[in-house]
Amino acid sequence: MNTEIPEACIQAIANARHIVVLTGAGVSAESGILTFRDALEGLWAKYDPRELATPEAFERDPELVSRWYDMRRLMCRDTSPNPGHGAIADLQRRTERSGGTFTLLTQNIDGLHQRAGASDVIELHGSLWKWRCASCYTPATDLPEPLAEFPSPCACGGFLRPGVVWFGEALSHDDLTAAAAACDACDVFLSVGTSGVVYPVAGLIDLVSVRGAPTIEVNPDVTPQSGQVTWSLRGPAGEVLPALVDSIGA
Ligand code: BV8
Ligand code: ZN
């Protein structure tokens, strides 16, 4: 691995009792899941994800949007967590074993953190694995893989939609309150694999910086937050995170 991790950064994590980790699509990139901003391949290349991830798109074309999310659901089913997910789960176990708190916030809807062994994951933008009726909100259970119909009907006459937060939709108040409270109290904030442009989640790091608490970014590229963080670890999560966790002895 060619990303140097400063000793002070290692100590900040090693000595932290209250850790917040925020992840984005980049943590799942090494599992083969295209990030939100990657041009989607093949059939989907002509669609802009931000155009499909809206209530208006579902209203306009529930078949297309259901197909897109079901394709992503099955793609995620057929991938596996990568060492970056594993390192985060190891860090959670180490922190909680020593009596500290660990809050894992993710913008991802793929469920890979949970499959890597992380617990109490706060899925701020929902999950591909929780579909519900768009009209009566009844949760859908035992969804076939793939869905049998596009869109899939609900007994009430409505259509099933993925349990994700679309652009223009509010996040869960409880999740956001828990996330903000963790950021207000943490000793260190670790942002992994996110372009940091989607609000209100992108604003969470400010709650930490304003207190002068250390913030760390893990990303091969520069982001709008790179200038504000204490340390930028410029590399892939699947390499940097295991090295970081090995350095502190998890
Ligand atoms: C809301 C779920 C209000 C669905 C998603 C103007 C200014 C400010 C805000 C707004 C504005 N206009 C509109 C808004 C609000 C809007 C917003 O922020 N828009 C942006 C585009 C400007 N926000 C919303 O609409 C939110 N809701 O505001 O509601 C409200 C209040 C009350 C009542 C009603 C309404 C809801 C936003 C949630 C949208 N849903 N996802 C789905 O997935 O299909 S967003 C989606 O994109 C992701 O969830 C994620 O949150 C977001 C960004 O994606 P990232 O995860 O960061 O991924 P990305 O591809 O962008 O970047 C990947 C990164 O990984 C890159 O930096 C790359 O370098 C790095 N990387 C690559 N490989 C690796 C790596 N890193 C590490 N290792 C690697 N190997
Ligand atoms: Zn219904």
Short mmCIF file of N, CA and C in Angstrom, two decimals, residues 38-166:
data_model
loop_
_atom_site.label_atom_id
_atom_site.label_comp_id
_atom_site.label_asym_id
_atom_site.label_seq_id
_atom_site.Cartn_x
_atom_site.Cartn_y
_atom_site.Cartn_z
N ASP A 38 -20.29 6.87 -11.06
CA ASP A 38 -19.69 6.16 -12.22
C ASP A 38 -20.74 6.15 -13.32
N ALA A 39 -20.29 6.24 -14.58
CA ALA A 39 -21.29 6.11 -15.66
C ALA A 39 -21.77 4.67 -15.60
N LEU A 40 -23.07 4.45 -15.48
CA LEU A 40 -23.56 3.07 -15.38
C LEU A 40 -23.39 2.42 -16.75
N GLU A 41 -23.08 1.13 -16.73
CA GLU A 41 -22.75 0.43 -17.98
C GLU A 41 -24.01 -0.01 -18.72
N GLY A 42 -23.85 -0.33 -19.99
CA GLY A 42 -24.89 -0.99 -20.77
C GLY A 42 -26.22 -0.25 -20.79
N LEU A 43 -27.25 -1.03 -20.48
CA LEU A 43 -28.63 -0.55 -20.59
C LEU A 43 -28.83 0.78 -19.86
N TRP A 44 -28.13 0.94 -18.75
CA TRP A 44 -28.44 2.10 -17.89
C TRP A 44 -27.56 3.29 -18.24
N ALA A 45 -26.63 3.12 -19.21
CA ALA A 45 -25.66 4.21 -19.44
C ALA A 45 -26.38 5.51 -19.83
N LYS A 46 -27.56 5.37 -20.44
CA LYS A 46 -28.17 6.62 -20.92
C LYS A 46 -28.98 7.32 -19.85
N TYR A 47 -29.04 6.72 -18.64
CA TYR A 47 -29.81 7.38 -17.58
C TYR A 47 -28.87 7.99 -16.54
N ASP A 48 -29.24 9.15 -16.03
CA ASP A 48 -28.47 9.76 -14.94
C ASP A 48 -29.10 9.29 -13.63
N PRO A 49 -28.31 8.62 -12.77
CA PRO A 49 -28.88 8.10 -11.52
C PRO A 49 -29.69 9.16 -10.76
N ARG A 50 -29.20 10.40 -10.83
CA ARG A 50 -29.93 11.42 -10.07
C ARG A 50 -31.30 11.68 -10.67
N GLU A 51 -31.47 11.29 -11.95
CA GLU A 51 -32.80 11.46 -12.57
C GLU A 51 -33.71 10.30 -12.18
N LEU A 52 -33.12 9.14 -11.92
CA LEU A 52 -33.95 7.96 -11.61
C LEU A 52 -34.26 7.89 -10.11
N ALA A 53 -33.38 8.47 -9.29
CA ALA A 53 -33.56 8.35 -7.82
C ALA A 53 -34.44 9.48 -7.30
N THR A 54 -35.65 9.59 -7.89
CA THR A 54 -36.58 10.65 -7.46
C THR A 54 -38.00 10.11 -7.46
N PRO A 55 -38.87 10.69 -6.58
CA PRO A 55 -40.28 10.26 -6.59
C PRO A 55 -40.96 10.58 -7.93
N GLU A 56 -40.50 11.65 -8.55
CA GLU A 56 -41.10 12.04 -9.84
C GLU A 56 -40.83 10.98 -10.91
N ALA A 57 -39.61 10.44 -10.90
CA ALA A 57 -39.26 9.40 -11.89
C ALA A 57 -40.14 8.18 -11.67
N PHE A 58 -40.36 7.84 -10.40
CA PHE A 58 -41.19 6.65 -10.10
C PHE A 58 -42.63 6.89 -10.51
N GLU A 59 -43.08 8.09 -10.27
CA GLU A 59 -44.46 8.49 -10.64
C GLU A 59 -44.63 8.40 -12.16
N ARG A 60 -43.59 8.89 -12.86
CA ARG A 60 -43.63 8.97 -14.33
C ARG A 60 -43.48 7.58 -14.96
N ASP A 61 -42.56 6.78 -14.41
CA ASP A 61 -42.27 5.48 -15.03
C ASP A 61 -41.92 4.44 -13.97
N PRO A 62 -42.93 3.97 -13.24
CA PRO A 62 -42.67 3.01 -12.16
C PRO A 62 -42.02 1.72 -12.64
N GLU A 63 -42.29 1.34 -13.90
CA GLU A 63 -41.66 0.13 -14.43
C GLU A 63 -40.15 0.31 -14.54
N LEU A 64 -39.73 1.40 -15.17
CA LEU A 64 -38.28 1.65 -15.37
C LEU A 64 -37.57 1.74 -14.02
N VAL A 65 -38.14 2.52 -13.11
CA VAL A 65 -37.45 2.72 -11.81
C VAL A 65 -37.41 1.42 -11.01
N SER A 66 -38.52 0.65 -11.06
CA SER A 66 -38.50 -0.66 -10.36
C SER A 66 -37.43 -1.57 -10.95
N ARG A 67 -37.33 -1.57 -12.29
CA ARG A 67 -36.31 -2.43 -12.93
C ARG A 67 -34.91 -2.02 -12.50
N TRP A 68 -34.68 -0.69 -12.43
CA TRP A 68 -33.33 -0.18 -12.08
C TRP A 68 -32.95 -0.60 -10.67
N TYR A 69 -33.90 -0.45 -9.76
CA TYR A 69 -33.57 -0.81 -8.37
C TYR A 69 -33.49 -2.33 -8.18
N ASP A 70 -34.31 -3.07 -8.92
CA ASP A 70 -34.24 -4.53 -8.77
C ASP A 70 -32.92 -5.05 -9.37
N MET A 71 -32.47 -4.43 -10.46
CA MET A 71 -31.17 -4.80 -11.04
C MET A 71 -30.07 -4.52 -10.03
N ARG A 72 -30.14 -3.39 -9.35
CA ARG A 72 -29.11 -3.04 -8.35
C ARG A 72 -29.19 -4.00 -7.16
N ARG A 73 -30.41 -4.37 -6.77
CA ARG A 73 -30.61 -5.29 -5.63
C ARG A 73 -29.92 -6.63 -5.94
N LEU A 74 -30.16 -7.14 -7.15
CA LEU A 74 -29.59 -8.45 -7.51
C LEU A 74 -28.07 -8.35 -7.69
N MET A 75 -27.62 -7.21 -8.20
CA MET A 75 -26.15 -7.00 -8.34
C MET A 75 -25.50 -7.02 -6.95
N CYS A 76 -26.13 -6.35 -6.00
CA CYS A 76 -25.57 -6.31 -4.64
C CYS A 76 -25.63 -7.69 -4.00
N ARG A 77 -26.69 -8.42 -4.27
CA ARG A 77 -26.82 -9.78 -3.72
C ARG A 77 -25.63 -10.64 -4.17
N ASP A 78 -25.20 -10.43 -5.42
CA ASP A 78 -24.17 -11.28 -6.02
C ASP A 78 -22.76 -10.76 -5.80
N THR A 79 -22.62 -9.73 -4.96
CA THR A 79 -21.25 -9.25 -4.65
C THR A 79 -20.96 -9.60 -3.18
N SER A 80 -19.73 -9.35 -2.79
CA SER A 80 -19.35 -9.64 -1.40
C SER A 80 -18.69 -8.41 -0.78
N PRO A 81 -18.76 -8.32 0.54
CA PRO A 81 -18.03 -7.23 1.20
C PRO A 81 -16.54 -7.32 0.87
N ASN A 82 -15.86 -6.19 0.88
CA ASN A 82 -14.41 -6.19 0.61
C ASN A 82 -13.66 -5.87 1.90
N PRO A 83 -12.32 -5.94 1.90
CA PRO A 83 -11.56 -5.71 3.15
C PRO A 83 -11.83 -4.36 3.81
N GLY A 84 -12.34 -3.41 3.03
CA GLY A 84 -12.68 -2.12 3.65
C GLY A 84 -13.88 -2.27 4.58
N HIS A 85 -14.91 -2.99 4.14
CA HIS A 85 -16.06 -3.27 5.01
C HIS A 85 -15.60 -4.08 6.23
N GLY A 86 -14.72 -5.03 5.99
CA GLY A 86 -14.24 -5.89 7.10
C GLY A 86 -13.48 -5.10 8.14
N ALA A 87 -12.65 -4.17 7.68
CA ALA A 87 -11.86 -3.36 8.63
C ALA A 87 -12.76 -2.48 9.49
N ILE A 88 -13.82 -1.96 8.88
CA ILE A 88 -14.78 -1.13 9.65
C ILE A 88 -15.47 -1.98 10.71
N ALA A 89 -15.84 -3.19 10.35
CA ALA A 89 -16.48 -4.08 11.34
C ALA A 89 -15.50 -4.44 12.45
N ASP A 90 -14.22 -4.66 12.09
CA ASP A 90 -13.20 -4.95 13.12
C ASP A 90 -13.04 -3.77 14.06
N LEU A 91 -13.01 -2.57 13.49
CA LEU A 91 -12.83 -1.36 14.32
C LEU A 91 -14.02 -1.18 15.25
N GLN A 92 -15.22 -1.53 14.76
CA GLN A 92 -16.40 -1.42 15.62
C GLN A 92 -16.27 -2.39 16.80
N ARG A 93 -15.88 -3.63 16.51
CA ARG A 93 -15.74 -4.62 17.60
C ARG A 93 -14.70 -4.17 18.61
N ARG A 94 -13.54 -3.69 18.11
CA ARG A 94 -12.44 -3.24 19.01
C ARG A 94 -12.91 -2.11 19.91
N THR A 95 -13.61 -1.14 19.29
CA THR A 95 -14.06 0.06 20.04
C THR A 95 -15.08 -0.34 21.11
N GLU A 96 -16.03 -1.17 20.72
CA GLU A 96 -17.09 -1.54 21.68
C GLU A 96 -16.56 -2.48 22.76
N ARG A 97 -15.59 -3.32 22.39
CA ARG A 97 -14.99 -4.25 23.37
C ARG A 97 -14.28 -3.46 24.49
N SER A 98 -13.74 -2.30 24.09
CA SER A 98 -13.02 -1.52 25.11
C SER A 98 -13.93 -0.49 25.77
N GLY A 99 -15.23 -0.66 25.61
CA GLY A 99 -16.20 0.19 26.33
C GLY A 99 -16.53 1.49 25.63
N GLY A 100 -16.03 1.67 24.42
CA GLY A 100 -16.33 2.91 23.69
C GLY A 100 -17.60 2.77 22.86
N THR A 101 -17.91 3.85 22.11
CA THR A 101 -19.10 3.78 21.22
C THR A 101 -18.62 3.93 19.78
N PHE A 102 -19.36 3.26 18.89
CA PHE A 102 -19.01 3.27 17.46
C PHE A 102 -20.30 3.46 16.68
N THR A 103 -20.36 4.56 15.93
CA THR A 103 -21.57 4.85 15.15
C THR A 103 -21.22 4.76 13.67
N LEU A 104 -21.84 3.75 13.00
CA LEU A 104 -21.57 3.58 11.57
C LEU A 104 -22.74 4.15 10.77
N LEU A 105 -22.46 5.24 10.07
CA LEU A 105 -23.46 5.91 9.23
C LEU A 105 -23.12 5.59 7.78
N THR A 106 -24.12 5.12 7.01
CA THR A 106 -23.83 4.88 5.60
C THR A 106 -24.88 5.50 4.70
N GLN A 107 -24.40 5.98 3.54
CA GLN A 107 -25.29 6.48 2.50
C GLN A 107 -25.62 5.34 1.53
N ASN A 108 -24.96 4.22 1.73
CA ASN A 108 -25.12 3.09 0.81
C ASN A 108 -26.37 2.30 1.15
N ILE A 109 -26.92 1.72 0.11
CA ILE A 109 -28.19 0.97 0.27
C ILE A 109 -27.98 -0.52 0.00
N ASP A 110 -26.68 -0.92 -0.09
CA ASP A 110 -26.35 -2.28 -0.54
C ASP A 110 -26.31 -3.34 0.57
N GLY A 111 -26.28 -2.92 1.83
CA GLY A 111 -26.30 -3.90 2.92
C GLY A 111 -24.96 -4.59 3.14
N LEU A 112 -23.90 -4.16 2.49
CA LEU A 112 -22.61 -4.87 2.61
C LEU A 112 -21.96 -4.68 3.98
N HIS A 113 -22.18 -3.56 4.65
CA HIS A 113 -21.61 -3.40 5.99
C HIS A 113 -22.13 -4.49 6.93
N GLN A 114 -23.43 -4.74 6.85
CA GLN A 114 -24.03 -5.76 7.71
C GLN A 114 -23.49 -7.15 7.36
N ARG A 115 -23.31 -7.39 6.06
CA ARG A 115 -22.80 -8.71 5.65
C ARG A 115 -21.34 -8.89 6.03
N ALA A 116 -20.65 -7.77 6.32
CA ALA A 116 -19.24 -7.86 6.76
C ALA A 116 -19.17 -7.99 8.28
N GLY A 117 -20.33 -7.96 8.96
CA GLY A 117 -20.34 -8.16 10.41
C GLY A 117 -20.56 -6.91 11.24
N ALA A 118 -20.76 -5.77 10.58
CA ALA A 118 -21.03 -4.55 11.34
C ALA A 118 -22.45 -4.63 11.91
N SER A 119 -22.67 -3.97 13.04
CA SER A 119 -24.02 -3.99 13.63
C SER A 119 -24.52 -2.56 13.86
N ASP A 120 -25.82 -2.44 14.07
CA ASP A 120 -26.47 -1.15 14.33
C ASP A 120 -26.12 -0.11 13.26
N VAL A 121 -26.07 -0.56 12.02
CA VAL A 121 -25.71 0.35 10.92
C VAL A 121 -26.87 1.33 10.68
N ILE A 122 -26.58 2.61 10.64
CA ILE A 122 -27.62 3.60 10.35
C ILE A 122 -27.60 3.89 8.84
N GLU A 123 -28.61 3.34 8.15
CA GLU A 123 -28.67 3.48 6.68
C GLU A 123 -29.43 4.76 6.34
N LEU A 124 -28.68 5.85 6.32
CA LEU A 124 -29.30 7.18 6.22
C LEU A 124 -30.11 7.35 4.94
N HIS A 125 -29.75 6.61 3.89
CA HIS A 125 -30.51 6.72 2.63
C HIS A 125 -31.29 5.46 2.33
N GLY A 126 -31.54 4.65 3.36
CA GLY A 126 -32.39 3.47 3.22
C GLY A 126 -31.65 2.25 2.71
N SER A 127 -32.44 1.31 2.20
CA SER A 127 -31.88 0.01 1.83
C SER A 127 -32.60 -0.60 0.62
N LEU A 128 -31.81 -1.24 -0.22
CA LEU A 128 -32.37 -1.97 -1.37
C LEU A 128 -33.16 -3.19 -0.92
N TRP A 129 -32.97 -3.57 0.33
CA TRP A 129 -33.56 -4.83 0.83
C TRP A 129 -34.86 -4.58 1.57
N LYS A 130 -35.30 -3.29 1.60
CA LYS A 130 -36.56 -2.97 2.30
C LYS A 130 -37.49 -2.28 1.30
N TRP A 131 -38.31 -3.06 0.62
CA TRP A 131 -39.28 -2.44 -0.29
C TRP A 131 -40.61 -2.26 0.45
N ARG A 132 -41.44 -1.31 -0.01
CA ARG A 132 -42.74 -1.07 0.60
C ARG A 132 -43.68 -0.53 -0.47
N CYS A 133 -44.96 -0.51 -0.12
CA CYS A 133 -45.92 0.03 -1.07
C CYS A 133 -45.81 1.55 -1.08
N ALA A 134 -45.75 2.13 -2.26
CA ALA A 134 -45.62 3.59 -2.38
C ALA A 134 -46.91 4.29 -1.95
N SER A 135 -48.02 3.53 -1.90
CA SER A 135 -49.30 4.17 -1.54
C SER A 135 -49.66 3.94 -0.08
N CYS A 136 -49.66 2.65 0.35
CA CYS A 136 -50.13 2.39 1.74
C CYS A 136 -48.98 2.13 2.69
N TYR A 137 -47.76 2.16 2.20
CA TYR A 137 -46.55 2.02 3.03
C TYR A 137 -46.37 0.63 3.63
N THR A 138 -47.24 -0.33 3.25
CA THR A 138 -47.08 -1.70 3.79
C THR A 138 -45.74 -2.27 3.35
N PRO A 139 -44.91 -2.72 4.31
CA PRO A 139 -43.62 -3.30 3.92
C PRO A 139 -43.84 -4.56 3.09
N ALA A 140 -43.00 -4.75 2.07
CA ALA A 140 -43.10 -5.96 1.23
C ALA A 140 -42.23 -7.04 1.85
N THR A 141 -42.74 -8.27 1.92
CA THR A 141 -41.93 -9.38 2.46
C THR A 141 -41.76 -10.45 1.38
N ASP A 142 -40.72 -11.29 1.55
CA ASP A 142 -40.49 -12.40 0.62
C ASP A 142 -40.51 -11.97 -0.84
N LEU A 143 -39.75 -10.92 -1.13
CA LEU A 143 -39.70 -10.45 -2.52
C LEU A 143 -38.99 -11.47 -3.40
N PRO A 144 -39.59 -11.87 -4.54
CA PRO A 144 -38.89 -12.80 -5.43
C PRO A 144 -37.66 -12.12 -6.03
N GLU A 145 -36.67 -12.94 -6.43
CA GLU A 145 -35.44 -12.41 -7.06
C GLU A 145 -35.29 -13.05 -8.43
N PRO A 146 -35.50 -12.32 -9.55
CA PRO A 146 -35.93 -10.92 -9.62
C PRO A 146 -37.42 -10.77 -9.30
N LEU A 147 -37.87 -9.53 -9.20
CA LEU A 147 -39.30 -9.26 -9.00
C LEU A 147 -40.07 -9.95 -10.13
N ALA A 148 -41.31 -10.35 -9.80
CA ALA A 148 -42.12 -11.06 -10.81
C ALA A 148 -42.73 -10.08 -11.81
N GLU A 149 -43.02 -8.87 -11.34
CA GLU A 149 -43.66 -7.89 -12.23
C GLU A 149 -42.99 -6.52 -12.03
N PHE A 150 -43.00 -5.70 -13.05
CA PHE A 150 -42.44 -4.34 -12.98
C PHE A 150 -43.48 -3.34 -13.50
N PRO A 151 -44.00 -2.48 -12.63
CA PRO A 151 -43.81 -2.47 -11.18
C PRO A 151 -44.60 -3.61 -10.54
N SER A 152 -44.23 -3.95 -9.29
CA SER A 152 -44.93 -5.02 -8.57
C SER A 152 -46.11 -4.42 -7.82
N PRO A 153 -47.27 -5.08 -7.92
CA PRO A 153 -48.48 -4.50 -7.31
C PRO A 153 -48.57 -4.79 -5.82
N CYS A 154 -49.27 -3.90 -5.14
CA CYS A 154 -49.62 -4.12 -3.72
C CYS A 154 -51.11 -4.47 -3.72
N ALA A 155 -51.56 -5.15 -2.67
CA ALA A 155 -52.99 -5.56 -2.59
C ALA A 155 -53.89 -4.32 -2.63
N CYS A 156 -53.34 -3.19 -2.20
CA CYS A 156 -54.19 -1.97 -2.16
C CYS A 156 -54.35 -1.35 -3.54
N GLY A 157 -53.63 -1.89 -4.53
CA GLY A 157 -53.73 -1.30 -5.87
C GLY A 157 -52.55 -0.40 -6.18
N GLY A 158 -51.74 -0.12 -5.13
CA GLY A 158 -50.54 0.71 -5.36
C GLY A 158 -49.40 -0.15 -5.89
N PHE A 159 -48.23 0.48 -6.01
CA PHE A 159 -47.04 -0.24 -6.51
C PHE A 159 -45.96 -0.28 -5.43
N LEU A 160 -45.16 -1.34 -5.44
CA LEU A 160 -44.03 -1.43 -4.51
C LEU A 160 -42.89 -0.53 -4.99
N ARG A 161 -42.23 0.10 -3.99
CA ARG A 161 -41.05 0.94 -4.30
C ARG A 161 -39.92 0.52 -3.37
N PRO A 162 -38.67 0.80 -3.74
CA PRO A 162 -37.58 0.46 -2.83
C PRO A 162 -37.59 1.38 -1.61
N GLY A 163 -37.20 0.84 -0.45
CA GLY A 163 -37.19 1.62 0.80
C GLY A 163 -35.94 2.49 0.89
N VAL A 164 -35.76 3.33 -0.12
CA VAL A 164 -34.59 4.23 -0.14
C VAL A 164 -35.08 5.67 -0.07
N VAL A 165 -34.16 6.59 0.27
CA VAL A 165 -34.51 8.02 0.31
C VAL A 165 -34.17 8.61 -1.04
N TRP A 166 -35.12 9.09 -1.77
CA TRP A 166 -34.87 9.68 -3.08
C TRP A 166 -34.54 11.16 -2.95
#
